[in-house]
PDB file of C-alpha atoms in Angstrom:
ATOM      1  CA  UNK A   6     -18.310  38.637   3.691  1.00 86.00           C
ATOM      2  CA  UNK A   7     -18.413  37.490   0.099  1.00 91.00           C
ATOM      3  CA  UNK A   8     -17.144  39.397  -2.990  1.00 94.00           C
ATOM      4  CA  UNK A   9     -19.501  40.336  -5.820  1.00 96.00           C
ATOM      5  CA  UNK A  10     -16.558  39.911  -8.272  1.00 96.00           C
ATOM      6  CA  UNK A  11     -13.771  37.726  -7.913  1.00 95.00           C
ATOM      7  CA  UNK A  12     -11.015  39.948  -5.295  1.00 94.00           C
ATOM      8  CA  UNK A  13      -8.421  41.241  -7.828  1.00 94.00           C
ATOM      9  CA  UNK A  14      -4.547  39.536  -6.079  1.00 95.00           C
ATOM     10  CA  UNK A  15      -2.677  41.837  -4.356  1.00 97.00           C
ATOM     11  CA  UNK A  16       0.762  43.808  -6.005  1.00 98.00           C
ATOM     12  CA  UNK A  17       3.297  42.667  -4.576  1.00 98.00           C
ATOM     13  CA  UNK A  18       7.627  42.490  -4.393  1.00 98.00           C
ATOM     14  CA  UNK A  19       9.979  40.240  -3.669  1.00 98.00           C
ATOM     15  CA  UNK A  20      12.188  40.522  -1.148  1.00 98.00           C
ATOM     16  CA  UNK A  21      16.245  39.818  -1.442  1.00 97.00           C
ATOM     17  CA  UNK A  22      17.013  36.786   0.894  1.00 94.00           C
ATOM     18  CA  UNK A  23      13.130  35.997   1.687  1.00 96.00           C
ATOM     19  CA  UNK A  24      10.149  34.514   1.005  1.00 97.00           C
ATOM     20  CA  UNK A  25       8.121  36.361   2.115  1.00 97.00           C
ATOM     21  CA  UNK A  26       6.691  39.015  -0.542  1.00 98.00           C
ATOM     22  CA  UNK A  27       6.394  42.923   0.344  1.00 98.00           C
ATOM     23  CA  UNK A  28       2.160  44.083  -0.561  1.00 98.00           C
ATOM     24  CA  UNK A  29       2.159  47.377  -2.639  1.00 98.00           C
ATOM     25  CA  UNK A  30      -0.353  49.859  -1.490  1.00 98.00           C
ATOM     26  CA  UNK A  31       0.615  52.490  -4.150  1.00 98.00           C
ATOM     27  CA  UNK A  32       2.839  54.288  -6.527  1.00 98.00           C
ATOM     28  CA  UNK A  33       4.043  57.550  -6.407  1.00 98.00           C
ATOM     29  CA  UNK A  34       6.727  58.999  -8.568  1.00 97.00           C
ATOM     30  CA  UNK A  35       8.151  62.013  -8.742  1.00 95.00           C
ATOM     31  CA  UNK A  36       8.688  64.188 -12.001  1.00 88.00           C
ATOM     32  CA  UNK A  37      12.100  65.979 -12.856  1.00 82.00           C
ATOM     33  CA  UNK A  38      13.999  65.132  -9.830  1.00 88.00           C
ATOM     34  CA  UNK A  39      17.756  65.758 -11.394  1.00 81.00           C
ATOM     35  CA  UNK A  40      18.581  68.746 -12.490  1.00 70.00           C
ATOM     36  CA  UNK A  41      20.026  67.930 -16.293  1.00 65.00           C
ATOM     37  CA  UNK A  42      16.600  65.731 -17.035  1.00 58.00           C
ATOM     38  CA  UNK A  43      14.084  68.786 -16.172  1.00 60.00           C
ATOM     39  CA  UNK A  44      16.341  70.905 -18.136  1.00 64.00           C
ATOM     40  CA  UNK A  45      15.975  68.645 -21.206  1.00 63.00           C
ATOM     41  CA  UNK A  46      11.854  68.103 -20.656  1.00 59.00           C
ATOM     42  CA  UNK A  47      12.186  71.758 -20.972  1.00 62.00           C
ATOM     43  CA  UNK A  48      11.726  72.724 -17.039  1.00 63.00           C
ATOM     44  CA  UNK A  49      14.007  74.964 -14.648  1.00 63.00           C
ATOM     45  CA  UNK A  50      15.363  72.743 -11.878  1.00 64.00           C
ATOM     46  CA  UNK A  51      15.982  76.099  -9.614  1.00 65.00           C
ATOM     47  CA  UNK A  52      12.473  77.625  -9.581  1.00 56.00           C
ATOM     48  CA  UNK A  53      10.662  74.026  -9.462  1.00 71.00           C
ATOM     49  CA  UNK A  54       9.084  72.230  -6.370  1.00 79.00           C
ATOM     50  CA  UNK A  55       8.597  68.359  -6.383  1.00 85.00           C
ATOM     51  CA  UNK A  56       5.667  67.513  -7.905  1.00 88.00           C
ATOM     52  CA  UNK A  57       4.572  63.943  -8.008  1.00 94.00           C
ATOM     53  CA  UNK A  58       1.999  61.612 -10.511  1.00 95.00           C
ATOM     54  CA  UNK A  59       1.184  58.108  -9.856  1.00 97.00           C
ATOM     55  CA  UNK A  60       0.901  54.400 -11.440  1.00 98.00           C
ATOM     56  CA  UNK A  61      -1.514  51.913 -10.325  1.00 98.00           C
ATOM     57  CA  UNK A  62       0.052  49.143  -8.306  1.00 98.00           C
ATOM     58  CA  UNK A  63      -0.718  46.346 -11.244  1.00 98.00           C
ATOM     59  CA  UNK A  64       1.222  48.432 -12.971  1.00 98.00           C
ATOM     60  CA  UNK A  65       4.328  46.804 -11.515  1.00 98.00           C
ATOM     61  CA  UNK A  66       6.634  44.177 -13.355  1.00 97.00           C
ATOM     62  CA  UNK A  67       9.204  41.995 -12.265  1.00 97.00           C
ATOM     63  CA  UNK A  68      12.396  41.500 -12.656  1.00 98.00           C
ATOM     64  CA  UNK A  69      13.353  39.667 -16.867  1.00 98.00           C
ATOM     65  CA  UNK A  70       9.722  39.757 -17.644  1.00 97.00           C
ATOM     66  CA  UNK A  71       8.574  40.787 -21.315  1.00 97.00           C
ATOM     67  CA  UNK A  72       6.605  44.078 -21.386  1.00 97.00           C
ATOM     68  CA  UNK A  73       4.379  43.737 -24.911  1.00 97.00           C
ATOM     69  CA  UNK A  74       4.651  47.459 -26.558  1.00 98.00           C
ATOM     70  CA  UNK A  75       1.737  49.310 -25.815  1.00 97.00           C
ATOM     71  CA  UNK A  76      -0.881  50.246 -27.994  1.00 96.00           C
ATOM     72  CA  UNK A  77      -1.484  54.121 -28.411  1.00 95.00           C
ATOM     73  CA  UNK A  78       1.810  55.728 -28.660  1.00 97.00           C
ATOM     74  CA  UNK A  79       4.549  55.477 -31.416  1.00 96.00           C
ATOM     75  CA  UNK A  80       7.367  56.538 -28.565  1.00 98.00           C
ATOM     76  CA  UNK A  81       7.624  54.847 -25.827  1.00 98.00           C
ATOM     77  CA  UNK A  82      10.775  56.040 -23.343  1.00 98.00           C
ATOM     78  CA  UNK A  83      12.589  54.350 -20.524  1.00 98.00           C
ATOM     79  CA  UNK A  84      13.542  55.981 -16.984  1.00 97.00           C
ATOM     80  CA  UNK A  85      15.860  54.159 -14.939  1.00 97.00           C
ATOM     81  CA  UNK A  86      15.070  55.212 -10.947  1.00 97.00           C
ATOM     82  CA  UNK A  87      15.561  54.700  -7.837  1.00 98.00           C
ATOM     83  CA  UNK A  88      12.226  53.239  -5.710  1.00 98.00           C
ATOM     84  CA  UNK A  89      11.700  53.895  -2.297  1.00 98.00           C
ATOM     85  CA  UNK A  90       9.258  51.531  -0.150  1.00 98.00           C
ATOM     86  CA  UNK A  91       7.782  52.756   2.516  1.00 98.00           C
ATOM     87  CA  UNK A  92       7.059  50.473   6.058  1.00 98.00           C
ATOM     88  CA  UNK A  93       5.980  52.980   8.619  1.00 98.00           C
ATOM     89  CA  UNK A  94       3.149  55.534   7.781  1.00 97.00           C
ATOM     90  CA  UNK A  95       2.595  59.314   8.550  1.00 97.00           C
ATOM     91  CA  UNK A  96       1.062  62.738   7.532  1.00 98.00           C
ATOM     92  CA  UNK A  97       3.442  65.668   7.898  1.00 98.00           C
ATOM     93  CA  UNK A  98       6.670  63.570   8.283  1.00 98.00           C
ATOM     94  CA  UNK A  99      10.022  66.088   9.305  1.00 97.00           C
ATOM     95  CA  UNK A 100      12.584  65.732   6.863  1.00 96.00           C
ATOM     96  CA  UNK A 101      15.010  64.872   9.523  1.00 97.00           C
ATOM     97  CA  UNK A 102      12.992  61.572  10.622  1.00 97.00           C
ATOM     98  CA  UNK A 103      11.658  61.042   6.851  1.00 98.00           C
ATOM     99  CA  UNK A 104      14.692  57.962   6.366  1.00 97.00           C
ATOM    100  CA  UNK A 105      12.835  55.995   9.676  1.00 97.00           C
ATOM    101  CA  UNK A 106       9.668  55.553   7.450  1.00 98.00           C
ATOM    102  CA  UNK A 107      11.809  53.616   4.433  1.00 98.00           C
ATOM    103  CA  UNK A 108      11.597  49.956   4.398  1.00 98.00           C
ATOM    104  CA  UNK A 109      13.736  49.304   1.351  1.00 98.00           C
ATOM    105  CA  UNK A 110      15.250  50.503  -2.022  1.00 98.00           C
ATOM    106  CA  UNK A 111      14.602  48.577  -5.275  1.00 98.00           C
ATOM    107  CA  UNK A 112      15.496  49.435  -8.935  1.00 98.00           C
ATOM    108  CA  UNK A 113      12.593  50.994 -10.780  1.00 98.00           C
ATOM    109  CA  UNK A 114      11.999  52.052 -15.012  1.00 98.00           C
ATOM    110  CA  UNK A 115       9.258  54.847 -15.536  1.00 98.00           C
ATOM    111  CA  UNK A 116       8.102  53.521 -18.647  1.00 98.00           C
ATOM    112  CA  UNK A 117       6.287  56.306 -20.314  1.00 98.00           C
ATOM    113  CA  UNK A 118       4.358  56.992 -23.651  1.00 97.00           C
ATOM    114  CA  UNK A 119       6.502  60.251 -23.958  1.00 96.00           C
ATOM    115  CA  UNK A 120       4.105  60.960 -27.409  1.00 96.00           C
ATOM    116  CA  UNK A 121       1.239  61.252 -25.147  1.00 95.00           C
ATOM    117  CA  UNK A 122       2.972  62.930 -22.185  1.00 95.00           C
ATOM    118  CA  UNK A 123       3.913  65.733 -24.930  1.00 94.00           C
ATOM    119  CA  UNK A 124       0.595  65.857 -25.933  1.00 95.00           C
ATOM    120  CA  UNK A 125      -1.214  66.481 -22.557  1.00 94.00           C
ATOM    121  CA  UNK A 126       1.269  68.945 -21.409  1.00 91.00           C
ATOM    122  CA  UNK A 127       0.500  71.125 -24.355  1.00 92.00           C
ATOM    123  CA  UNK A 128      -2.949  71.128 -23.798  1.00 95.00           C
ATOM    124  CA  UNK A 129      -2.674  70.913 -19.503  1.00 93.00           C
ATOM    125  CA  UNK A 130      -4.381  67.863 -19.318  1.00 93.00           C
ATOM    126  CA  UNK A 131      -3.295  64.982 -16.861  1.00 92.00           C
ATOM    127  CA  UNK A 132      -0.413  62.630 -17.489  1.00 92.00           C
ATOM    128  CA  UNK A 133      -2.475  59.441 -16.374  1.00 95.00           C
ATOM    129  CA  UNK A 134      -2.313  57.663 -19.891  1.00 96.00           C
ATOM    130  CA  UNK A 135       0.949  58.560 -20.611  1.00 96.00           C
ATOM    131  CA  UNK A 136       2.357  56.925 -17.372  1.00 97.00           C
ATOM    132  CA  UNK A 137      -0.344  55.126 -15.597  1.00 97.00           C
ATOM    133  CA  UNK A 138      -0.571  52.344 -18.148  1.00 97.00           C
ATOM    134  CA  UNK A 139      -0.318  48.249 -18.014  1.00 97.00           C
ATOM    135  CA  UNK A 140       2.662  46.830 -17.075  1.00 98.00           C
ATOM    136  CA  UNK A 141       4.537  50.530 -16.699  1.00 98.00           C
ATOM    137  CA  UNK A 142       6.159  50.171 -13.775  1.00 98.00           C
ATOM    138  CA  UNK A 143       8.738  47.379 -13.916  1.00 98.00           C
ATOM    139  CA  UNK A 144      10.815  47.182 -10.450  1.00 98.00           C
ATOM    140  CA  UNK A 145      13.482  44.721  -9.373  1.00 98.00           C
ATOM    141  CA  UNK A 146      13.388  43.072  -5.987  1.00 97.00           C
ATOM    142  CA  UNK A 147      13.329  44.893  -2.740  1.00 98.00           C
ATOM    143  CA  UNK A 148      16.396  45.565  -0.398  1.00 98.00           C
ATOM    144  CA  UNK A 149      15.776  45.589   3.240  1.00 97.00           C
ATOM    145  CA  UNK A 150      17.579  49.081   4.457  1.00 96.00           C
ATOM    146  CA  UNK A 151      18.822  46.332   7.357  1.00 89.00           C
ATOM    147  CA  UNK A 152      21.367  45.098   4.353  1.00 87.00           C
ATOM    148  CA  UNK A 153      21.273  47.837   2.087  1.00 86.00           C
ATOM    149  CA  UNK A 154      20.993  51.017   4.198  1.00 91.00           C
ATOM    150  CA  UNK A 155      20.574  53.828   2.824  1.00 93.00           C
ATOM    151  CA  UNK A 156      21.238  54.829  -0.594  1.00 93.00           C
ATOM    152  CA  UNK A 157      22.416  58.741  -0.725  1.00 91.00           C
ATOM    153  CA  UNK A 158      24.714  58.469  -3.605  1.00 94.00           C
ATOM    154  CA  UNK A 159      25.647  55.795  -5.862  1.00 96.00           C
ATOM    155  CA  UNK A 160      25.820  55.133  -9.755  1.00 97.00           C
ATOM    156  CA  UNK A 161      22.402  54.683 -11.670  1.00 97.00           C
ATOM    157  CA  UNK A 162      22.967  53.852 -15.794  1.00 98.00           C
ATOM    158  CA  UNK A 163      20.625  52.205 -17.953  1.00 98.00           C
ATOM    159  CA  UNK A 164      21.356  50.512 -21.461  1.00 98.00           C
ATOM    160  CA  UNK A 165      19.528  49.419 -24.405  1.00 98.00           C
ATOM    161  CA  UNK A 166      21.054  46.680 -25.992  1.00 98.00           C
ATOM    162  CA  UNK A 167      24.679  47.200 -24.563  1.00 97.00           C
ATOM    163  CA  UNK A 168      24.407  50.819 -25.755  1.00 98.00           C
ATOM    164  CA  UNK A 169      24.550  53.138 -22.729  1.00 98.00           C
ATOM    165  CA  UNK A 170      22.057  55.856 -22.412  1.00 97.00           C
ATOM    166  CA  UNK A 171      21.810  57.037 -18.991  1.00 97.00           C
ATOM    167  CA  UNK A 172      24.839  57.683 -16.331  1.00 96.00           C
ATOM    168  CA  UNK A 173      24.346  59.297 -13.168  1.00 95.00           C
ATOM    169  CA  UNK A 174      24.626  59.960  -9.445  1.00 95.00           C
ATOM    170  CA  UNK A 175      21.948  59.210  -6.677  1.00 96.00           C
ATOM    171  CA  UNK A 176      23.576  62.087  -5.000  1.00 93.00           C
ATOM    172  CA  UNK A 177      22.719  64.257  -8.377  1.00 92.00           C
ATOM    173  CA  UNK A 178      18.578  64.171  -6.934  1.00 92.00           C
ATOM    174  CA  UNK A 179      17.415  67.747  -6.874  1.00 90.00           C
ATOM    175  CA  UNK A 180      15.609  66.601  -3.712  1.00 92.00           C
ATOM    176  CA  UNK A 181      16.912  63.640  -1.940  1.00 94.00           C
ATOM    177  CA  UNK A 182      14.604  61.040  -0.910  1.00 96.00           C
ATOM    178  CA  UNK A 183      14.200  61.977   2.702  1.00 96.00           C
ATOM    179  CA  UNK A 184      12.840  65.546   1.210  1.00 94.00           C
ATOM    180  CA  UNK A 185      10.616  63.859  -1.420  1.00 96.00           C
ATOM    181  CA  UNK A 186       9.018  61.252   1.269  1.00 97.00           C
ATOM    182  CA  UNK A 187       8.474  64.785   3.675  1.00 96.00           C
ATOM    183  CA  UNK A 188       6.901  66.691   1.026  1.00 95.00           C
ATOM    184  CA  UNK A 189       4.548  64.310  -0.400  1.00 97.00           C
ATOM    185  CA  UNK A 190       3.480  63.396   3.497  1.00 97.00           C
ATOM    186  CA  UNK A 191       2.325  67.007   3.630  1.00 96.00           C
ATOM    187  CA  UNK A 192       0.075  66.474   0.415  1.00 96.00           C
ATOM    188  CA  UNK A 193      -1.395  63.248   1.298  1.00 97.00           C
ATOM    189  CA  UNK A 194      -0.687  60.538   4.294  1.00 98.00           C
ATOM    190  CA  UNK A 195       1.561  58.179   3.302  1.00 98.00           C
ATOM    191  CA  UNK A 196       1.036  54.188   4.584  1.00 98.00           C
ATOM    192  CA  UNK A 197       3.338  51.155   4.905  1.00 98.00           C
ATOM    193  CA  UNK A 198       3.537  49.770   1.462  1.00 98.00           C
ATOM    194  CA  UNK A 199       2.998  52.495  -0.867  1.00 98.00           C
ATOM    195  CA  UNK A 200       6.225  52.902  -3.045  1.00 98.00           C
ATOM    196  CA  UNK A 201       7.784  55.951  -4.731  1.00 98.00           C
ATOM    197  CA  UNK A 202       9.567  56.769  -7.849  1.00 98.00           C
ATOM    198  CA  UNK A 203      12.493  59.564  -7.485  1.00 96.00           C
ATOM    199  CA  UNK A 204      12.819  60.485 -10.739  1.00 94.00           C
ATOM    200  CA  UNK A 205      15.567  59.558 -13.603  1.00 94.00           C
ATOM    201  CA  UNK A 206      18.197  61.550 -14.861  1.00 93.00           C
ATOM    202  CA  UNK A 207      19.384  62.737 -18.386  1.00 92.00           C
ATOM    203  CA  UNK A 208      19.342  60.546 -21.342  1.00 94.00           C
ATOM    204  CA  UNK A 209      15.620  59.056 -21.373  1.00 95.00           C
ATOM    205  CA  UNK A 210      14.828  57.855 -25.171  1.00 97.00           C
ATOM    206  CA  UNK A 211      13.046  55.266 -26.813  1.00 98.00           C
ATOM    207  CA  UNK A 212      12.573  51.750 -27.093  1.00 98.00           C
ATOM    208  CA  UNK A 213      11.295  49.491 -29.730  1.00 98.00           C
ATOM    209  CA  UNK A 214      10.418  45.674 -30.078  1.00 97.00           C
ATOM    210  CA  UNK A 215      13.019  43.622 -29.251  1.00 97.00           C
ATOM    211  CA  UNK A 216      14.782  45.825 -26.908  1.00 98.00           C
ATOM    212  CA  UNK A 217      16.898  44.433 -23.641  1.00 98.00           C
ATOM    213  CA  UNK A 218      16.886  47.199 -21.137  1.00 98.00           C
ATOM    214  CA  UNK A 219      18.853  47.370 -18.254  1.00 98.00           C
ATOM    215  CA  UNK A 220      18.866  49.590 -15.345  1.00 98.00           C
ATOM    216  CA  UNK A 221      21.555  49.582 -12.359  1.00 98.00           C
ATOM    217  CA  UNK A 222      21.746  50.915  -9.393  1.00 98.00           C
ATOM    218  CA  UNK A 223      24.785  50.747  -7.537  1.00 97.00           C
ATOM    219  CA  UNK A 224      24.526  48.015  -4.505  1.00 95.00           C
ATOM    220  CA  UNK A 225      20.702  47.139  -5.544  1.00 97.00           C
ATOM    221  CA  UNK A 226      22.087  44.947  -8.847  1.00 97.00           C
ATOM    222  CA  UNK A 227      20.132  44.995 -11.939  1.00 98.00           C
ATOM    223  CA  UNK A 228      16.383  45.278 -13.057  1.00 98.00           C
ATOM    224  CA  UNK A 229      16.260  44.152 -16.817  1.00 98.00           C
ATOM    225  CA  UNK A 230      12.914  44.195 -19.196  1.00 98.00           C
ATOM    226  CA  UNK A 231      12.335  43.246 -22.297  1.00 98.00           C
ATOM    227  CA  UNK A 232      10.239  44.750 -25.048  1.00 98.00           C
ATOM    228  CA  UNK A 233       8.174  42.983 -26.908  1.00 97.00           C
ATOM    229  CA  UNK A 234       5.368  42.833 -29.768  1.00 94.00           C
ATOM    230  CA  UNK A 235       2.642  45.266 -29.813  1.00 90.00           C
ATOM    231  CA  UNK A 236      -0.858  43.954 -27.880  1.00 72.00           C
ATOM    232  CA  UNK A 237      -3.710  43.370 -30.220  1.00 52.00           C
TER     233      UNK A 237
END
């Protein structure tokens, strides 16, 4: 077989202590997952189910890379999370087998054009350009659960600059990550190398050209990006 266009390379992550590079089928993440965040997006954390958007896997960004500022939006927001990578598929997946199906933990930052989120909620339109856009998804290198196991609690901060501006608790997620990868099996079947966003907590704001942000997850290390000039 021959292409008709040249075959696009394959997302990808590295992988701590290896060579060998873990393919990236797709992103999910999912929205308002601690309780203090949906409560300053203006949601109720007790009456809400997990509900999930995605990014495009060429979305993804390594690890000190320069993210230029993107064009359409005047407020563009960081969310430090916690990424799940998943190695063994399945539809309907029981919460209390969900953790078999994880293949690693990396650090992840939801960049979002919060100006156009704001926008498309008001008028219940979809979130894709608000989060699905180039170079959104910057994630840090992937953690085997063979070294790392599994994360159920642990610090997560990010910082602009020095300046801290989000402090939290993996054990603060509303639902934990063997929930989330159960419920989003029911909605669509999930394969090896799709990855998913768990949500940020409180303190999301903006960043401008120039910024150094840094996200850490307790045991994963650091995932830092930098900010910089506005695309043509």
């Amino acid at each position: 077989m021959t292409w008709a266009i040249p075959c696009p390379p394959q997302p990808s992550l590295p992988i701590v202590g290896s060579d060998d590079r873990f393919p990236v089928r797709r992103i999910y993440c999912v929205g308002q997952n601690y309780a203090a965040h949906a409560r300053e997006m203006g949601s109720n954390p007790d009456q809400d189910p997990p509900f999930f958007f995605s990014k495009p896997a060429d979305a993804l960004v390594a690890d000190g890379a320069t993210v230029p500022y993107p064009p359409g939006t005047d407020n563009l927001h960081h969310e430090a999370e916690l990424v799940v990578a998943i190695g063994i598929g399945g539809a309907n997946i029981p919460v209390e087998t969900a953790l078999d199906h994880v293949w690693g933990y990396a650090i992840g930052n939801d960049l979002t054009r919060r100006d156009l989120q704001a926008a498309a909620k008001k008028v219940g339109r979809p979130w894709d350009m608000a989060k699905g856009f180039d170079h959104s998804a910057p994630c840090g290198q992937l953690h085997p659960v063979s070294t790392s196991g599994h994360l159920t609690a642990g610090a997560i901060s990010l910082s602009v600059n020095g300046d801290l501006r989000q402090s939290s608790d993996l054990s603060d997620l509303i639902w934990p990550v063997a929930d989330v990868i159960a419920y989003l099996s029911f909605m669509v079947v999930l394969a090896p190398g799709d990855l998913i966003f768990t949500g940020t907590p409180e303190g999301v704001g903006p960043l401008v050209q120039g910024d150094v942000c840094v996200v850490e997850i307790e045991g994963l290390g650091q995932l830092t990006t930098h900010i910089g000039s506005a695309t043509a």
